[in-house]
Coordinates of C-alpha atoms in Angstrom, one line a residue:
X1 CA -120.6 46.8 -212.7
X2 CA -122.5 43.8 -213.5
X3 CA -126.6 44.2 -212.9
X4 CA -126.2 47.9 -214.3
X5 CA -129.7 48.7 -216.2
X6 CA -129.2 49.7 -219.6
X7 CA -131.8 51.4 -222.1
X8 CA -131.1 50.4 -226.2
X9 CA -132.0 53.8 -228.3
X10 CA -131.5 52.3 -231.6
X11 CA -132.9 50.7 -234.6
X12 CA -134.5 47.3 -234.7
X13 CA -131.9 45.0 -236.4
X14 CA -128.6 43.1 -236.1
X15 CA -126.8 45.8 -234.5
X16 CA -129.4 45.8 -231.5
X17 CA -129.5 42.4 -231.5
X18 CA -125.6 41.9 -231.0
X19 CA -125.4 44.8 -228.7
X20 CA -128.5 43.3 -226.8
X21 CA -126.8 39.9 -226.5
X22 CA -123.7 40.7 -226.0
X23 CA -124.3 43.1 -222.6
X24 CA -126.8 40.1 -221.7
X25 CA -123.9 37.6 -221.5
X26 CA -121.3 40.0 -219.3
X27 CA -124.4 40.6 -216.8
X28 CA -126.1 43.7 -217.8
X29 CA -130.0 44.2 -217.5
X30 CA -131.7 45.5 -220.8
X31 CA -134.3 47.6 -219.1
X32 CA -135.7 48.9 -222.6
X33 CA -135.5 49.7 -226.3
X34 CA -136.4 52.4 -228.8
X35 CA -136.0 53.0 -232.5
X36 CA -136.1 56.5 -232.4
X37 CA -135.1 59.3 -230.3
X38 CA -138.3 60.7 -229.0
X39 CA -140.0 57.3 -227.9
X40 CA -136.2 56.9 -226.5
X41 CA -136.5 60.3 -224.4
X42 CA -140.3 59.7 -223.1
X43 CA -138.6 56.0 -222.2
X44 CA -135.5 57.4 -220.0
X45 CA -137.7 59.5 -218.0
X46 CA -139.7 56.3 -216.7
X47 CA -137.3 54.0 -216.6
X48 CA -134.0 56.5 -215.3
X49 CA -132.1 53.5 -216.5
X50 CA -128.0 53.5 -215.1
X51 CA -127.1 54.0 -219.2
X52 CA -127.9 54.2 -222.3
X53 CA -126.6 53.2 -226.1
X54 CA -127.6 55.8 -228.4
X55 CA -127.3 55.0 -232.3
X56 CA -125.9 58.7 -233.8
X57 CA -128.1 58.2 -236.6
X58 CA -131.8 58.0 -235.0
X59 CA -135.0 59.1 -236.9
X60 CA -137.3 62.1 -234.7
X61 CA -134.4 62.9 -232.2
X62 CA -130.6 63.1 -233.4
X63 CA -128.3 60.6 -231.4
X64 CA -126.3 63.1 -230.5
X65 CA -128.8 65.6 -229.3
X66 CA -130.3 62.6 -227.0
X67 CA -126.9 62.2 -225.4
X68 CA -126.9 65.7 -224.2
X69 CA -130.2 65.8 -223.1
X70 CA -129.1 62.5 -220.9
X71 CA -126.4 64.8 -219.6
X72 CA -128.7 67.4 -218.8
X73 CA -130.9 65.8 -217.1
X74 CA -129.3 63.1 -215.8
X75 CA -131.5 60.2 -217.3
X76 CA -128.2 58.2 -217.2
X77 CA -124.8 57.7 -218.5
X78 CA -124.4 57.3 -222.6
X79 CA -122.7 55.9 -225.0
X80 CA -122.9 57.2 -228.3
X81 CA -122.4 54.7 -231.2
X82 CA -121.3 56.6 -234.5
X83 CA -119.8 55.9 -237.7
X84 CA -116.1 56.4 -238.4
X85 CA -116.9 59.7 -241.0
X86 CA -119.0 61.5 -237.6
X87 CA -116.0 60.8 -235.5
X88 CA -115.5 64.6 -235.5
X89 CA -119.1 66.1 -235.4
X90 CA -119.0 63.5 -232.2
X91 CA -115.5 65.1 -231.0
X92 CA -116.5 68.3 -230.7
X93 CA -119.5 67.8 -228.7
X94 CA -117.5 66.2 -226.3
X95 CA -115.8 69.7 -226.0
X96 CA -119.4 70.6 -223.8
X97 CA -120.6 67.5 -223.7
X98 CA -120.0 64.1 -221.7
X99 CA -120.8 60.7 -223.0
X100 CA -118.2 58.2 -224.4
X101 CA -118.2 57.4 -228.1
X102 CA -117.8 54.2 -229.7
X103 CA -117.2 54.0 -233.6
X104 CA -119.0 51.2 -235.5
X105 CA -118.7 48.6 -236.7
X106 CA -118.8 47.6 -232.9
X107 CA -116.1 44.9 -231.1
X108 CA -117.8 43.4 -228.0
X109 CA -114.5 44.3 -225.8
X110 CA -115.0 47.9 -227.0
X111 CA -118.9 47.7 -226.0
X112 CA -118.1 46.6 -223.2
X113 CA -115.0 49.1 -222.1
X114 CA -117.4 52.2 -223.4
X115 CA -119.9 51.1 -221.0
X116 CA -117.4 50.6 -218.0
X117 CA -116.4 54.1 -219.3
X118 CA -119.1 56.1 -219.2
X119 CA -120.7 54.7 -216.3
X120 CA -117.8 55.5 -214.3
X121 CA -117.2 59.0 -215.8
X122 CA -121.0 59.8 -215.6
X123 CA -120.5 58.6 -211.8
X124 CA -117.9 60.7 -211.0
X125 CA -119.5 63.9 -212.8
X126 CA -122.6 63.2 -210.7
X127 CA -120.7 63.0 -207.1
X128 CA -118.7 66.3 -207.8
X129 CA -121.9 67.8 -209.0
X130 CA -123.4 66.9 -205.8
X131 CA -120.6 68.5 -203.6
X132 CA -120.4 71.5 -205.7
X133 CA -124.3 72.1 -204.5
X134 CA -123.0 71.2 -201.0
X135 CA -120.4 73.0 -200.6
X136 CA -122.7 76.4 -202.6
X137 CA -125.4 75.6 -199.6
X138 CA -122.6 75.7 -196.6
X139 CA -121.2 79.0 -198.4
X140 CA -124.7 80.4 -198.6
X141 CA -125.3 78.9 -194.7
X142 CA -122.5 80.5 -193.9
X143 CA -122.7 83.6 -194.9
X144 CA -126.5 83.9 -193.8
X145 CA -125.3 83.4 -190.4
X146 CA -122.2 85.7 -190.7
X147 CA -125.5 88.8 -192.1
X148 CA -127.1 88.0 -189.1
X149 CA -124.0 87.9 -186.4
X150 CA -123.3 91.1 -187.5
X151 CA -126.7 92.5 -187.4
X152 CA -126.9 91.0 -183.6
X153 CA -123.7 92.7 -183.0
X154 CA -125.0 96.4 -184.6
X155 CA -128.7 95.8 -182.6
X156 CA -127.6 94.2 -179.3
X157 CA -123.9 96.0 -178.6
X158 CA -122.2 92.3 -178.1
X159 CA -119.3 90.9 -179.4
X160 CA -119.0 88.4 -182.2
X161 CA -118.8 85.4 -179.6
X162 CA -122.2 86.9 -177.8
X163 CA -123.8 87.1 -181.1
X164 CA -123.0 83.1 -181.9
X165 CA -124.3 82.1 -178.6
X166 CA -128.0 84.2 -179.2
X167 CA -128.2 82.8 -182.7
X168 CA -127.8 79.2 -181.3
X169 CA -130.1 79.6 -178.1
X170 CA -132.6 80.8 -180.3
X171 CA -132.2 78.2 -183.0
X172 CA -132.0 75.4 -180.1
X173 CA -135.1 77.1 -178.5
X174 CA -137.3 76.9 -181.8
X175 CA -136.1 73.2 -182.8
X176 CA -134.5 75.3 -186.1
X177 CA -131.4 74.8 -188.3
X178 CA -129.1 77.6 -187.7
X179 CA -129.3 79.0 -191.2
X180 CA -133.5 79.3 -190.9
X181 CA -132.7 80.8 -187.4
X182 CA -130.2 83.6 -189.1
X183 CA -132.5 84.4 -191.8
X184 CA -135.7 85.3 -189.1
X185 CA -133.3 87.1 -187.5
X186 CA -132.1 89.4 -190.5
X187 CA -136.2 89.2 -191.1
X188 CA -136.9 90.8 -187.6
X189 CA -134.1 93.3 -187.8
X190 CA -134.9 94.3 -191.6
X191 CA -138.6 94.9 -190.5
X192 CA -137.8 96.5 -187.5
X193 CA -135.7 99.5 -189.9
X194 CA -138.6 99.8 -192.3
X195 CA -141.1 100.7 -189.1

């Protein structure tokens, strides 16, 4: 996890400064800092950095409410540093919410476990998120081509075997993705019943 590219949204002090050093000397790559949310936000989207340290407490964007917009948009993982009296403010937005908290005053082997943490949890939420999508466009593929089996069938008088083979010759013949050839298909047939 070493070489991962990490964004400081906090404010200018000792806090930053051990932070700063302390990722520095485990092999992390401080890619930028902000004192305040909003600079912090207008930052992420340039730099898409692998995570980010949010203080809870920042001035023009709450901590908090930059974590979940990190989620939502997926400008990186977060850790969200708050004080112990937050603690369940910062609980319950974990409820909808994913980022891994880390209560100050700060221990450099708890730094450095929230950011092994969150990366790896912000990882893993991004890779099911991705085969969720896949496996919605194969369901959607599927079922496209299923519309327009059946419509061959209904127009052509052929059996469910006949109707695969003329959706793949014509998808073969016009260099298309089966899913593109099924939906002309269902296109020519649907026009066909309005005329």
């Amino acid at each position: 996890m070493n070489g991962l590219r990490i964004f400081l949204a906090m404010p200018a002090g000792p806090l930053r400064d051990k932070v700063k050093d302390s990722l520095s000397r485990h092999g992390y790559v401080i890619i930028g800092e902000a004192a305040d949310g909003m600079t912090a936000l207008r930052s992420l989207h340039k730099l898409l950095p692998d995570l980010v340290i949010i203080e809870m407490q920042l001035p023009a964007l709450d901590g908090l409410e930059l974590a979940k917009l990190c989620q939502e948009e997926q400008l990186g993982a977060a850790v969200l540093l708050t004080p112990y009296n937050q603690l369940g403010t910062v609980q319950r937005a974990l409820e909808t919410w994913l980022f891994e908290p880390l209560i100050r005053p700060i221990r450099e082997e708890a730094l450095l476990a929230a950011v092994v943490t969150a990366y790896t949890h912000y990882m893993r939420e991004a890779r099911l998120t991705r085969e969720v999508h896949e496996l919605k466009e194969a369901l959607e593929k599927r079922k496209l081509i299923n519309q327009a089996k059946r419509r061959l069938m209904e127009k052509l008088h052929v059996n469910e075997d006949e109707a695969h083979r003329i959706l793949q010759r014509y998808a073969m013949n016009h260099r298309i993705a089966s899913k593109e050839a099924a939906s002309r298909i269902l296109k020519v047939y649907s026009h066909d019943e309005r005329a």
